[in-house]
Short mmCIF file of C-alpha atoms in Angstrom, two decimals:
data_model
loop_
_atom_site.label_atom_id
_atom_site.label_comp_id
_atom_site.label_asym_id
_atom_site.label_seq_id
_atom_site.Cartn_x
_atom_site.Cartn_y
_atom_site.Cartn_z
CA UNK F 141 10.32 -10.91 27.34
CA UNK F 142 13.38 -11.21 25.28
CA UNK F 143 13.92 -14.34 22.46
CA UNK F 144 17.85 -13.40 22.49
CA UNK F 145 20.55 -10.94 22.92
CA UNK F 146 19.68 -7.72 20.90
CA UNK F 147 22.63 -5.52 19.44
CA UNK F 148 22.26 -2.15 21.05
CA UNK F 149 23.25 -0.61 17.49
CA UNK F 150 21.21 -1.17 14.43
CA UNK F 151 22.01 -0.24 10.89
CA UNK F 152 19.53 2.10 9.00
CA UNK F 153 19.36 3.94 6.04
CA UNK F 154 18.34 7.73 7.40
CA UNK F 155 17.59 10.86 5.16
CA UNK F 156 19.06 14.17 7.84
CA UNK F 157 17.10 16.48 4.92
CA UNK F 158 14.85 16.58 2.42
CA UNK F 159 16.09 16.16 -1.15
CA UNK F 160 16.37 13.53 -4.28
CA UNK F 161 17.56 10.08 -3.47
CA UNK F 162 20.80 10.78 -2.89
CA UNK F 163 19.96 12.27 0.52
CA UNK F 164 19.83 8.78 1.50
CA UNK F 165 22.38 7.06 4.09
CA UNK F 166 23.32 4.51 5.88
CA UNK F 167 23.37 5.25 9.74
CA UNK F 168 24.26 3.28 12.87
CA UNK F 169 21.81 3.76 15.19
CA UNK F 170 20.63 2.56 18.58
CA UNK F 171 18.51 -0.38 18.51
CA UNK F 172 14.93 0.73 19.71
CA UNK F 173 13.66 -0.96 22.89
CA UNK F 174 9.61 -1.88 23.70
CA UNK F 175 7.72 -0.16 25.75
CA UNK F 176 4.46 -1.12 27.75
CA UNK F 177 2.07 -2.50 24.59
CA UNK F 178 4.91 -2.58 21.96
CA UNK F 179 6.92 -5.38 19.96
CA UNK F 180 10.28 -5.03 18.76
CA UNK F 181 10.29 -6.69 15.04
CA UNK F 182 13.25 -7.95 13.18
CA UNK F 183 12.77 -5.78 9.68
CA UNK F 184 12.87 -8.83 6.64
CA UNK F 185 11.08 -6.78 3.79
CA UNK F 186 9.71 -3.78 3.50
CA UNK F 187 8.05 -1.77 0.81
CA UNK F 188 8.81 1.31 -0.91
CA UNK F 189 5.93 3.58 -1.09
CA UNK F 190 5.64 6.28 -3.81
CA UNK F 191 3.95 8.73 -1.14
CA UNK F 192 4.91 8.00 2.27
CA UNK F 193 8.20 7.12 1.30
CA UNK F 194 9.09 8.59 -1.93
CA UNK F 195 7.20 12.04 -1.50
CA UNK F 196 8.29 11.42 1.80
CA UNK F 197 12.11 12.07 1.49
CA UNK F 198 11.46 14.72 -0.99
CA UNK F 199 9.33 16.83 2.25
CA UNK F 200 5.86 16.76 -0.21
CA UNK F 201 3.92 14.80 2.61
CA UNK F 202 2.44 17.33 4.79
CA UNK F 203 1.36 15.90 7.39
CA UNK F 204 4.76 14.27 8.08
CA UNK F 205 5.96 15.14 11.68
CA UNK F 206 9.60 13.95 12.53
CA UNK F 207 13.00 15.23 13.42
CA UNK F 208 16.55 14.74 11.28
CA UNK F 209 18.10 11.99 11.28
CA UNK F 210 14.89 10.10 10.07
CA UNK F 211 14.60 6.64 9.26
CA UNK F 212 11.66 6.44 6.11
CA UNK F 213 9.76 2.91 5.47
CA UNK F 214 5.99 1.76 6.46
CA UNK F 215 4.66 -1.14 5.05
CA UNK F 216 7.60 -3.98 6.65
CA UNK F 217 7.20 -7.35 7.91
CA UNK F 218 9.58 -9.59 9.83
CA UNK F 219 10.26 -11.75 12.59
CA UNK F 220 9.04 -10.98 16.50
CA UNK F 221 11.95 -10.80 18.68
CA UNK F 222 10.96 -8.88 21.68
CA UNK F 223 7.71 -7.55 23.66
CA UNK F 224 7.45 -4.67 25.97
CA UNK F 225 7.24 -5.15 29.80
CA UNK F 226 3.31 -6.55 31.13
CA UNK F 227 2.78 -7.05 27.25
CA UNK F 228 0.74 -9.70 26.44
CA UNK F 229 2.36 -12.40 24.27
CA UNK F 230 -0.65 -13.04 21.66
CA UNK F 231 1.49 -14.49 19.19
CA UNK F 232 4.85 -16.43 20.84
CA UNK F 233 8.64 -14.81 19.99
CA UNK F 234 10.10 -15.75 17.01
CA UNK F 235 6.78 -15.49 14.63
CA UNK F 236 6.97 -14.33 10.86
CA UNK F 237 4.47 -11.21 11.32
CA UNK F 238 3.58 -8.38 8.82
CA UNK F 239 2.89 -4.58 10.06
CA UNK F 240 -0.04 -2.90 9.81
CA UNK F 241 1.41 0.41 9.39
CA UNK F 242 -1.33 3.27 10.99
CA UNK F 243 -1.87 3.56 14.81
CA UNK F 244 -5.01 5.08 15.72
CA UNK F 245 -5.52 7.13 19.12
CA UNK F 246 -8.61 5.02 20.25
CA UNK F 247 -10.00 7.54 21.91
CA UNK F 248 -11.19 10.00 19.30
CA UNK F 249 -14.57 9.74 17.92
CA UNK F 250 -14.07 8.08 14.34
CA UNK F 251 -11.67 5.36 17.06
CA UNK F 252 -14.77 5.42 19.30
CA UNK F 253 -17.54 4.62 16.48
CA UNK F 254 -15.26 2.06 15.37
CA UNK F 255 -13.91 3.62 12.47
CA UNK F 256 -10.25 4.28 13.58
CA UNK F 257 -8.96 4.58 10.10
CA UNK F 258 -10.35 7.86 10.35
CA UNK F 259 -8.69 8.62 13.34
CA UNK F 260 -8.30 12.42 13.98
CA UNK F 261 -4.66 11.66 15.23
CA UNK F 262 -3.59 8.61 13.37
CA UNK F 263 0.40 8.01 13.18
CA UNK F 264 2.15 5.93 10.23
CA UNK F 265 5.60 4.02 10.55
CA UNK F 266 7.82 6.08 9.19
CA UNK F 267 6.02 9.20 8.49
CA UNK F 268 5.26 10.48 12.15
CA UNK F 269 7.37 7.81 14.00
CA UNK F 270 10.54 5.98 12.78
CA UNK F 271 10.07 4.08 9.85
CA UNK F 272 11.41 0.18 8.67
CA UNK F 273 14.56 1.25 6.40
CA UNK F 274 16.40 -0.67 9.43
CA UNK F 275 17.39 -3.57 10.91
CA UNK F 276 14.84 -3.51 13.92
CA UNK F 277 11.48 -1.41 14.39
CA UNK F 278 9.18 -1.10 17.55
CA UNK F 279 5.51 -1.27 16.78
CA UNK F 280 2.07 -1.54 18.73
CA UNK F 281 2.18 -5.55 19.64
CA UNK F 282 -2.06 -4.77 18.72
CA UNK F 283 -0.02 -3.69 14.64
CA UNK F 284 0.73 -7.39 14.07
CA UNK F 285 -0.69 -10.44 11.75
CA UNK F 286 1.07 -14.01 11.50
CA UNK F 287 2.12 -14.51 8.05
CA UNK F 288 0.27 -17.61 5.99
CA UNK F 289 2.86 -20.65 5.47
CA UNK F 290 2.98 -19.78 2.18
CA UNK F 291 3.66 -15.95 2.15
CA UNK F 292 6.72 -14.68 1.98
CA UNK F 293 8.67 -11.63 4.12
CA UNK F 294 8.79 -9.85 0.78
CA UNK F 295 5.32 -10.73 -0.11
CA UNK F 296 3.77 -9.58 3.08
CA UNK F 297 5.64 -6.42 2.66
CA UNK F 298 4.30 -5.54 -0.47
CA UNK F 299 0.65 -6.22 0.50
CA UNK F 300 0.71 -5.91 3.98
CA UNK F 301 -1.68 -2.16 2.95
CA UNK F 302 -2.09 -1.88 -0.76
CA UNK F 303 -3.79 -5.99 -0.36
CA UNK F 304 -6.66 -4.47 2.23
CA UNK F 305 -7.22 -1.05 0.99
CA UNK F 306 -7.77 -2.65 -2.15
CA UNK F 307 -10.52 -4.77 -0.33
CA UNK F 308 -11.91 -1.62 1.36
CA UNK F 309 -11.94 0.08 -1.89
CA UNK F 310 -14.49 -2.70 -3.55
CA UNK F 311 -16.42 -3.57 -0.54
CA UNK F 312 -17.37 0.02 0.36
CA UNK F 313 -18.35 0.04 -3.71
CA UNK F 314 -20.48 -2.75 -2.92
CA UNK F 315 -18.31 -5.03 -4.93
CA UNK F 316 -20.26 -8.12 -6.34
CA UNK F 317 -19.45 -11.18 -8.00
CA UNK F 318 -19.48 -10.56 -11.54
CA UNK F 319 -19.24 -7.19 -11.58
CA UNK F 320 -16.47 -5.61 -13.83
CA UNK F 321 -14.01 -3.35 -12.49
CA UNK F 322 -11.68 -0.74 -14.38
CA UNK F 323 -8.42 -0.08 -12.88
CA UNK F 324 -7.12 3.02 -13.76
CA UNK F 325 -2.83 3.02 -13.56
CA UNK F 326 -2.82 -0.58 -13.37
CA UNK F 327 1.06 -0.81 -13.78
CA UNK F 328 0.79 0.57 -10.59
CA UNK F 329 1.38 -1.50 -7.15
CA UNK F 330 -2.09 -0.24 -5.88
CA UNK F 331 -3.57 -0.86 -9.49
CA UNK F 332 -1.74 -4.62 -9.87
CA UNK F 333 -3.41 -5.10 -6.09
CA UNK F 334 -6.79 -3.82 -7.00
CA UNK F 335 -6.78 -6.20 -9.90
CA UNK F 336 -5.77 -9.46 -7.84
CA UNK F 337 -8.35 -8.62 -5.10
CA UNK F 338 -11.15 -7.94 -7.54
CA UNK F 339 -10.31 -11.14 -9.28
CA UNK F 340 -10.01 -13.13 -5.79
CA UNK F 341 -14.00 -11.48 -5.29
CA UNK F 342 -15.30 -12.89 -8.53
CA UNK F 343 -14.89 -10.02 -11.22
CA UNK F 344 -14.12 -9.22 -14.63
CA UNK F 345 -11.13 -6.71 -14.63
CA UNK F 346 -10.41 -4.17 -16.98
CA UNK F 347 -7.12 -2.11 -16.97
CA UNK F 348 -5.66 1.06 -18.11
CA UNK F 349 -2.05 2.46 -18.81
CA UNK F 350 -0.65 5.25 -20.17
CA UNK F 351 2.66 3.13 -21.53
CA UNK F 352 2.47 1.20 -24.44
CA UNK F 353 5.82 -0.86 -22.79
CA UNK F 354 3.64 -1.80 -19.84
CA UNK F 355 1.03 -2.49 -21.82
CA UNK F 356 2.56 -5.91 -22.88
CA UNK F 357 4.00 -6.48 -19.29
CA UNK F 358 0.61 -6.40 -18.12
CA UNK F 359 -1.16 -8.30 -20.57
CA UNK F 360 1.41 -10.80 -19.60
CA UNK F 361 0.55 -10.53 -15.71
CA UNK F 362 -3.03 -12.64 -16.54
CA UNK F 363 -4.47 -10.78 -14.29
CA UNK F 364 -6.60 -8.46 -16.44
CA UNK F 365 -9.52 -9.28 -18.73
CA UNK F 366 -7.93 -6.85 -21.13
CA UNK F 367 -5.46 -3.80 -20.71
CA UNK F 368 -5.82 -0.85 -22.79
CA UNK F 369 -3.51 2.22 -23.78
CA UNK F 370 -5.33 5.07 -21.95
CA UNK F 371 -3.25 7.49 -24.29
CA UNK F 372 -5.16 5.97 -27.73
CA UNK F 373 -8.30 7.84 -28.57
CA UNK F 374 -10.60 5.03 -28.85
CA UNK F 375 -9.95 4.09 -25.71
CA UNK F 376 -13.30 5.03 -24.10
CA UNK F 377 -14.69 2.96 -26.92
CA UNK F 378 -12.45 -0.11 -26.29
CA UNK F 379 -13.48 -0.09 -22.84
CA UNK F 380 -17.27 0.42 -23.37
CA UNK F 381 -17.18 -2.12 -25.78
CA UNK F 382 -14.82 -4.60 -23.31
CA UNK F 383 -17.34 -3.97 -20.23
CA UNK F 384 -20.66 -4.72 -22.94
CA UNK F 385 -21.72 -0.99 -22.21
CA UNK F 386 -19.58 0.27 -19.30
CA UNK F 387 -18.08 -0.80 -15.90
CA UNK F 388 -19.62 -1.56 -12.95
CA UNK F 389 -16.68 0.20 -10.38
CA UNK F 390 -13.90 2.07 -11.24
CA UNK F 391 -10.77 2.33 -8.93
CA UNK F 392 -9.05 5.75 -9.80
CA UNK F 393 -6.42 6.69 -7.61
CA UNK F 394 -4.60 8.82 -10.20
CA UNK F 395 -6.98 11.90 -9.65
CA UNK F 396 -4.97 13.08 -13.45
CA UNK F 397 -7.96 15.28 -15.18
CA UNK F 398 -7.64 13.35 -18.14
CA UNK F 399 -7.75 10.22 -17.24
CA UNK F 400 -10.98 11.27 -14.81
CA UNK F 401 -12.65 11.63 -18.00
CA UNK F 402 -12.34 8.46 -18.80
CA UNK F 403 -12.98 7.43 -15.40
CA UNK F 404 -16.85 8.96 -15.62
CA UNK F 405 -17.02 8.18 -19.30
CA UNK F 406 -16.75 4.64 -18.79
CA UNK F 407 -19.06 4.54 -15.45
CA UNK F 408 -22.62 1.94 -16.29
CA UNK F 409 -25.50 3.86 -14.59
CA UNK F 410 -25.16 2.97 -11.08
CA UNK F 411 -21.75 2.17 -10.78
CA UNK F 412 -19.08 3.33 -8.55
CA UNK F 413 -16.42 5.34 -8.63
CA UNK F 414 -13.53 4.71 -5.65
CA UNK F 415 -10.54 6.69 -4.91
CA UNK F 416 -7.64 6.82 -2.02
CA UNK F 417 -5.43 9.12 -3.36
CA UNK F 418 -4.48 11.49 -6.09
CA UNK F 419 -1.24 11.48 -7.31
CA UNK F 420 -1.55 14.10 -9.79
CA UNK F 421 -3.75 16.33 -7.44
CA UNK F 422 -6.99 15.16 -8.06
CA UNK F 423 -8.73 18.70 -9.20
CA UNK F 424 -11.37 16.81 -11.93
CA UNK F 425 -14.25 18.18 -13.33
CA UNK F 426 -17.72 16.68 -12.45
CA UNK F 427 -21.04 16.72 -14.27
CA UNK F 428 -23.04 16.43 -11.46
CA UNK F 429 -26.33 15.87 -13.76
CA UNK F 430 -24.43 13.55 -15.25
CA UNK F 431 -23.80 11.58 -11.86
CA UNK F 432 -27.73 11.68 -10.68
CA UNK F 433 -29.23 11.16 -13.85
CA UNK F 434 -27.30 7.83 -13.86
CA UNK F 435 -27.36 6.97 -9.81
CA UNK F 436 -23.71 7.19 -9.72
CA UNK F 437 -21.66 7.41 -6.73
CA UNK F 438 -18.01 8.85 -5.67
CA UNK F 439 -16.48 7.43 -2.95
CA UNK F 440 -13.08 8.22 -1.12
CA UNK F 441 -11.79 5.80 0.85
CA UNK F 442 -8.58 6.79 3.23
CA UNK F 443 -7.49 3.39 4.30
CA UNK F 444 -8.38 -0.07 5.30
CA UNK F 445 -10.21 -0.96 7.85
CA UNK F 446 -9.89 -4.16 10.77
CA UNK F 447 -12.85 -5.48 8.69
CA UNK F 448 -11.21 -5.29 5.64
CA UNK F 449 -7.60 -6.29 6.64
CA UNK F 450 -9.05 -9.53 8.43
CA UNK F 451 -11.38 -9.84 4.65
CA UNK F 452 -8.14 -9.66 2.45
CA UNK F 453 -5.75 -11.89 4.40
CA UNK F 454 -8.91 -14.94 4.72
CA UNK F 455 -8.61 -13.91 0.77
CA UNK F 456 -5.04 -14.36 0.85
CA UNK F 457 -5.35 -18.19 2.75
CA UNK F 458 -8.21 -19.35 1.02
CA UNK F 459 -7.20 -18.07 -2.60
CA UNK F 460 -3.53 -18.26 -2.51
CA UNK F 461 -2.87 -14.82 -3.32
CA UNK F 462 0.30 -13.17 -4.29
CA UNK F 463 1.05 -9.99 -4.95
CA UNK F 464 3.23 -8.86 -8.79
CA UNK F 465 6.65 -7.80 -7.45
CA UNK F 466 8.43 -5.37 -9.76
CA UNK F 467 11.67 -5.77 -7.87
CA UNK F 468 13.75 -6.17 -4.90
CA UNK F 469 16.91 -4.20 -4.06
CA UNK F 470 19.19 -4.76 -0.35
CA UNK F 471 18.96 -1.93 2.32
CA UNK F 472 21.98 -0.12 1.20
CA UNK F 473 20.44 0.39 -2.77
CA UNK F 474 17.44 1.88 -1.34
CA UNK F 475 18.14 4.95 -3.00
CA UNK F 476 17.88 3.04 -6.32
CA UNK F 477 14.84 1.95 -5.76
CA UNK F 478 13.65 5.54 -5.18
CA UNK F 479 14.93 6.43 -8.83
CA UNK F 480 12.78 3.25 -9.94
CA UNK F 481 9.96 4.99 -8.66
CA UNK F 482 10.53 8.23 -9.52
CA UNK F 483 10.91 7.49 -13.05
CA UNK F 484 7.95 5.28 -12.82
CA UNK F 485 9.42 2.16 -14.19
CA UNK F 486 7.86 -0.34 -11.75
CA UNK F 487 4.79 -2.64 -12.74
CA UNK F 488 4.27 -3.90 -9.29
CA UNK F 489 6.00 -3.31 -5.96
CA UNK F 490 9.38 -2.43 -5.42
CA UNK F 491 10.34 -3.98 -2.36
CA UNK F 492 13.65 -3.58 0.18
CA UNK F 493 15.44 -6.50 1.66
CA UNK F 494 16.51 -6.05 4.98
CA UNK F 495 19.59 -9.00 5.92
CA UNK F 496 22.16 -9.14 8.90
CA UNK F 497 19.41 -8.43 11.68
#
C-alpha cells in the first residue's frame, strides 16, 4: 500500500569506516522498499546515542554487524508512508509514529518465555541493520507506536528508549511511591529520563554530577529534589543526609569505580541498585557482606520490555511528559553533534532533524 510517490534516492549521512566524526558523509542512496511485515517511515527526528551511535562510528560496539557504506541512527520517529505487501495496516498511512528500535527473533527461548528483550539474536536500527541518519527507514510494521497529540517528532525521538528503559529500570527495582531515587550522571539523557519517570511514579529524586557547570543547569531543570557535585568529598554525606539516611534505588549506569562507591555507600538497607550499561567499563568492587547484611540487591537490566514501553507511554498521556532536550542540529551537522557528545557537553538529548523527506 503506497500513501504517494516515493523518490527512489534518499539522502543519508553514511560513515564507509570507522573513525572520529569527521568520517561522517552525506550519501545518496536508494530509497529502501517494504517487505512482507515491514513499514517504510519518513525519518522526522532521531536521536544521537552515545553508544550505538557514537561508539558506534568509532567501531567500539562489538556486537555491531554491518557492511561500509553504513547509515548509523536508532532511536527515530516519523511519519508512515508505506507498508509491505499482505501487511496489515494497524495504524492507517500517514500516522506520526515513533520506533522502537530492537527486533527480537521470536523464536528463541527468552522470545518464547516472553522476554524478547533478551533475545539471543536481537537486531538494533542502525547497529546490525541500516540505521535513521536518512531520509526514509524500513522497520518491522509490529516496531511502531502512534505519537500522543501533544508529543513532538523530536520528542518521541529522544524518548522513544531512554523513556521505557527508564521505566524498566524502576519497576524491576520494585519502584514505589515515595521512594527516593539517586541518579547517578544525571546530566545525562538516560539520567535526565530516569529522573522524569521516577518523578511521573511518585518519588523523591536525588541527582549526581561530576560538573560543577551542570550542576546549576540541572538544579534549574526542577526535576531533582537536589543535585549534588559527586566530585566534593562530602558528598556521600549530602546525600545521606538529603535521602534522611540513604536512598531507596539507585540508577547507576556509569559503572565508573568511583562513583560505584558512592553508589553502595548511599544504598538504605534493602534498596536497589539498577544498571543498563557501563560507560566507563563497569569493573566495581563489591562488599558482598556488605550487600546481605543489608538485603540489598543488584540488578542489570538490558532493555525495556512491551510491558514497560506500553507503562511509560500511558505515563507519557496521562502525565504530560517531556523529555530535557540538550539540542537539535539538521542531518548534514550530524557530525557536530557527535563532538557534543564526545566532549560530553549535553544535559539532555541531542537530537537530529531530518527535513526534505
Amino acid at each position: 500500500m503506497n500513501s504517494s510517490r516515493i523518490e527512489d534516492v534518499m539522502q543519508a549521512m553514511v560513515i564507509r569506516r570507522h573513525g572520529d566524526p569527521d568520517v561522517l558523509e552525506s550519501a545518496d542512496l536508494p530509497t529502501p522498499r517494504p517487505g512482507f511485515g515491514e513499514a517504510l517511515i519518513r525519518v522526522r527526528a532521531v536521536s544521537v546515542n552515545v553508544f550505538l551511535d557514537v561508539a558506534n562510528r568509532a567501531g567500539r560496539v562489538p556486537f555491531a554487524r554491518y557492511d561500509f557504506p553504513h547509515v548509523l541512527g536508532s532511536e527515530h520517529a516519523g511519519e508512515l508512508v508505506e507498508y509491505g505487501p499482505d501487511t496489515e495496516a494497524e495504524f492507517p498511512l500517514g500516522s506520526r509514529v515513533v520506533v522502537h528500535n530492537a527486533i527480537s527473533c521470536g523464536t528463541c527461548k527468552p522470545c518464547s518465555d516472553g522476554r524478547a528483550e533478551s533475545c539471543a539474536n536481537l537486531e538494533l536500527v542502525g547497529v546490525t541493520r541500516p540505521g535513521a541518519y536518512a531520509q526514509f527507514t524500513v522497520v518491522p510494521a509490529a516496531n511502531l507506536r502512534p505519537l500522543p497529540q501533544h508529543v513532538s517528532f523530536v520528542e518521541a525521538a529522544a524518548m522513544s528508549v531512554n523513556g521505557p528503559l527508564a521505566t524498566v529500570q524502576l519497576t524491576d527495582a520494585g519502584v514505589r511511591a515515595g521512594d527516593t531515587v539517586l541518579v547517578q550522571g544525571a546530566a545525562s539523557s538516560t539520567g535526565t529520563m530516569s529522573a522524569v519517570v521516577a518523578r511521573a511514579l511518585g518519588c523523591r529524586v536525588l541527582g549526581t554530577t561530576r560538573s560543577a557547570a551542570k550542576l546549576a543547569e540541572l538544579e534549574r531543570l526542577e526535576l531533582f529534589d537536589a543535585v549534588v557535585d559527586s566530585n566534593e568529598p562530602g558528598a556521600l554525606d549530602q546525600i545521606r543526609e538529603r535521602s534522611g539516611g540513604g536512598v531507596d534505588i539507585v540508577v547507576d549506569n556509569v559503572g565508573s569505580p568511583e562513583l560505584w562507591k558512592l553508589t553502595m555507600g548511599a544504598l538504605a538497607p534493602l534498596g536497589r541498585v539498577v544498571s543498563s550499561g557501563a560507560m566507563f567499563g563497569g569493573k566495581v568492587e563489591l562488599n558482598l557482606a556488605a550487600l546481605y547484611l543489608a538485603s540489598q540487591r543488584i540488578i542489570g537490566v538490558r532493555s525495556a520490555n512491551e510491558a514497560s514501553r506500553a507503562l511509560f507511554w500511558q505515563l507519557v498521556e496521562d502525565h504530560q511528559l517531556r523529555p530535557v532536550i540538550d539540542s537539535t542540529f539538521p542531518l548534514e551537522a550530524v557530525a557536530d553533534a557527535h563532538r557534543r557528545l564526545e566532549a560530553m557537553s549535553n544535559v539532555g538529548r541531542v537530537v537530529i532533524e531530518v527535513a526534505g523527506a
